[in-house]
XYZ file of C-alpha atoms in Angstrom:
227
model
C 13.684 1.572 -3.003
C 12.191 4.934 -1.917
C 14.125 8.178 -1.582
C 12.591 11.582 -0.896
C 14.954 14.550 -1.000
C 13.598 17.911 0.213
C 10.149 17.046 -1.127
C 7.255 19.501 -0.866
C 3.690 19.315 -2.164
C 1.550 22.425 -2.400
C -2.039 22.197 -3.643
C -3.964 24.919 -5.489
C -5.117 27.490 -2.955
C -1.821 27.385 -1.104
C -2.257 24.381 1.212
C 1.138 22.742 1.740
C 0.570 19.025 2.414
C 4.286 18.173 2.585
C 7.204 20.457 3.370
C 10.911 19.670 2.879
C 10.599 15.918 3.539
C 13.799 13.879 3.235
C 13.612 10.145 3.935
C 15.034 6.901 2.554
C 13.667 3.345 2.681
C 15.825 0.378 1.690
C 14.537 -2.353 -0.657
C 12.524 -4.935 1.273
C 12.037 -2.699 4.319
C 8.722 -2.487 6.226
C 7.746 0.783 7.883
C 4.761 2.652 9.257
C 3.831 6.205 8.339
C 1.855 7.933 11.060
C 0.702 11.364 12.170
C -2.467 13.358 12.831
C -5.298 13.606 10.304
C -4.099 15.924 7.554
C -0.419 15.421 8.382
C 0.385 14.418 4.799
C 0.377 10.604 4.984
C -1.897 9.998 1.989
C -0.134 12.663 -0.046
C 3.231 10.987 0.510
C 1.844 7.650 -0.697
C 0.285 9.324 -3.741
C 3.664 10.800 -4.693
C 5.226 7.321 -4.608
C 2.478 5.908 -6.846
C 2.615 8.995 -9.118
C -1.029 9.795 -8.441
C 0.366 13.212 -7.522
C 3.610 14.972 -8.420
C 5.730 16.999 -5.984
C 5.874 20.789 -6.090
C 9.541 20.674 -5.108
C 12.321 18.231 -4.331
C 13.077 14.828 -5.796
C 11.300 11.453 -5.517
C 13.124 8.261 -6.551
C 11.360 4.876 -6.441
C 12.897 1.579 -7.565
C 15.809 3.515 -9.046
C 13.558 5.725 -11.174
C 13.483 9.508 -10.822
C 9.737 10.164 -10.805
C 10.237 13.870 -11.526
C 11.488 12.925 -14.986
C 8.971 10.163 -15.709
C 6.619 10.890 -18.610
C 2.936 9.959 -18.677
C 3.446 6.944 -20.931
C 5.728 5.283 -18.371
C 3.424 5.810 -15.370
C 1.353 2.599 -15.918
C 4.576 0.546 -16.006
C 5.780 2.244 -12.830
C 2.518 1.376 -11.074
C 2.796 -2.294 -12.026
C 5.696 -2.484 -9.568
C 3.574 -1.071 -6.741
C 0.623 -2.694 -4.998
C -1.762 -0.187 -3.410
C -4.269 -1.096 -0.687
C -6.983 1.400 0.193
C -8.978 1.738 3.418
C -12.280 1.633 1.494
C -11.166 -1.468 -0.465
C -12.350 -0.037 -3.837
C -13.764 -3.384 -4.928
C -16.169 -3.883 -7.828
C -19.347 -5.176 -6.189
C -20.886 -6.405 -9.447
C -17.982 -8.818 -9.964
C -16.922 -11.908 -8.041
C -13.946 -12.049 -5.711
C -12.053 -13.935 -8.434
C -12.779 -11.245 -11.037
C -11.781 -8.436 -8.662
C -8.401 -9.994 -7.986
C -7.905 -10.913 -11.661
C -8.482 -7.366 -12.940
C -4.806 -6.223 -12.996
C -3.842 -9.392 -14.885
C -6.657 -8.952 -17.418
C -5.502 -5.375 -18.063
C -1.908 -6.592 -18.450
C -2.977 -9.206 -21.035
C -2.250 -12.445 -19.168
C -3.618 -15.709 -20.563
C -6.757 -17.288 -19.092
C -4.835 -20.211 -17.607
C -2.173 -17.967 -16.087
C -4.833 -15.706 -14.563
C -6.540 -18.668 -12.936
C -3.316 -19.959 -11.431
C -2.134 -16.602 -10.099
C -5.513 -15.506 -8.710
C -6.003 -18.741 -6.794
C -2.472 -18.541 -5.406
C -3.096 -14.961 -4.208
C -6.453 -15.857 -2.644
C -4.903 -18.852 -0.922
C -2.205 -16.582 0.512
C -4.833 -14.386 2.205
C -7.049 -17.297 3.263
C -9.913 -16.687 0.829
C -9.555 -19.449 -1.746
C -12.993 -20.823 -0.834
C -14.589 -17.427 -1.554
C -13.493 -16.972 -5.175
C -17.033 -17.299 -6.610
C -18.875 -15.054 -4.153
C -19.522 -11.327 -4.473
C -17.730 -8.819 -2.204
C -21.006 -7.541 -0.709
C -21.400 -10.888 1.069
C -18.002 -10.597 2.785
C -17.074 -9.046 6.114
C -14.957 -5.888 6.245
C -11.868 -7.923 7.067
C -12.488 -10.299 4.171
C -12.999 -7.393 1.763
C -9.682 -5.960 2.885
C -8.044 -9.329 2.202
C -9.459 -9.267 -1.331
C -7.898 -5.835 -1.778
C -4.556 -7.174 -0.573
C -4.753 -10.166 -2.940
C -5.441 -7.818 -5.858
C -2.534 -5.582 -4.842
C -0.020 -8.444 -4.731
C -1.246 -10.375 -7.772
C 1.565 -8.956 -9.953
C 4.145 -9.752 -7.237
C 5.236 -6.110 -6.931
C 8.441 -5.300 -5.028
C 6.601 -2.580 -3.070
C 3.251 -2.444 -1.234
C 1.608 0.798 -0.113
C -1.325 0.661 2.310
C -3.396 3.714 3.247
C -5.121 3.155 6.629
C -5.754 -0.541 5.801
C -7.154 -1.355 9.260
C -9.085 1.868 9.897
C -12.512 0.173 9.905
C -11.508 -3.142 11.489
C -11.599 -4.383 15.069
C -8.277 -4.994 16.901
C -8.139 -8.742 16.202
C -8.805 -8.347 12.463
C -6.327 -5.473 12.329
C -3.643 -7.698 13.819
C -4.412 -10.442 11.289
C -4.147 -7.992 8.374
C -0.797 -6.727 9.675
C 0.339 -10.336 9.907
C -0.367 -10.744 6.189
C 1.761 -7.682 5.410
C 4.586 -9.105 7.515
C 4.407 -12.388 5.587
C 4.952 -10.563 2.305
C 7.725 -8.515 3.875
C 9.512 -11.699 4.974
C 9.849 -12.769 1.333
C 11.415 -9.441 0.347
C 8.476 -7.167 -0.455
C 8.883 -3.569 0.718
C 5.874 -2.373 2.736
C 4.880 1.179 3.729
C 1.689 1.479 5.780
C -0.006 4.778 6.612
C -1.842 4.324 9.914
C -3.048 6.292 12.920
C -3.454 3.104 14.994
C -0.672 3.830 17.482
C -1.655 0.955 19.780
C -1.252 -1.546 16.950
C 2.015 0.007 15.754
C 3.465 -0.328 19.266
C 2.924 -4.107 19.132
C 5.149 -4.421 16.041
C 8.902 -4.020 15.718
C 9.142 -1.884 12.589
C 10.392 1.544 11.673
C 7.956 4.412 12.254
C 7.976 7.657 10.249
C 6.012 10.469 11.890
C 4.557 13.388 9.940
C 3.427 16.595 11.630
C 1.767 19.268 9.485
C 3.604 18.034 6.423
C 7.046 17.788 7.983
C 8.952 14.669 9.005
C 8.919 14.944 12.818
C 10.194 11.484 13.754
C 11.994 8.467 12.312
C 12.833 5.433 14.422
C 11.560 2.413 16.312
C 9.084 2.244 19.185
C 9.288 -0.126 22.116
C 6.885 -3.024 21.771
C 3.971 -2.763 24.186
C 3.251 -6.496 24.391
C 6.320 -7.271 26.483
C 8.241 -8.826 23.600
């Protein structure tokens, strides 16, 4: 699913966000990516989504060598990846329905198919009754759920989430993580960048730790809820 081999990313000016990172995630695996602010978490996710390209090393996602992927193929690559942002990135002049439908509209789906798929995605995240409202009227947790519904609307095999619970209280954060686990149970790979160590310790998933751009840890943590 995801394979990094000796991957580095250096930005103009000399800042090295990632240095010699080698890691492999199996298809359908769920893992957390953690580390201090500036450790390289967002950069790693951007390399997977081809928002950025590595300065060195090799990145393979879904069997495709991203180093060799031309610009014309990037949109097709991204259709297989759902990305959830901390700031939601919703369109506030469009309804919840229209926000979630956007990837399908771009992909050329029929009106009837869009309606069916959007309502199924909203139902999955518990927001079917909110399809006609505007995002500004929703709570932070509900806005994040809209972002998740939009990310999974194409049923991608891989979900990437960049600090998806950073602005949420502990209870809402736990609910959002529960949604990710539901998708993971049906075979979707999930990689979540998060600095919420307390929340991560309540979940039994692999944890990748970055420290100043290097992979400093890879394993499981003991659950802190007694389970």
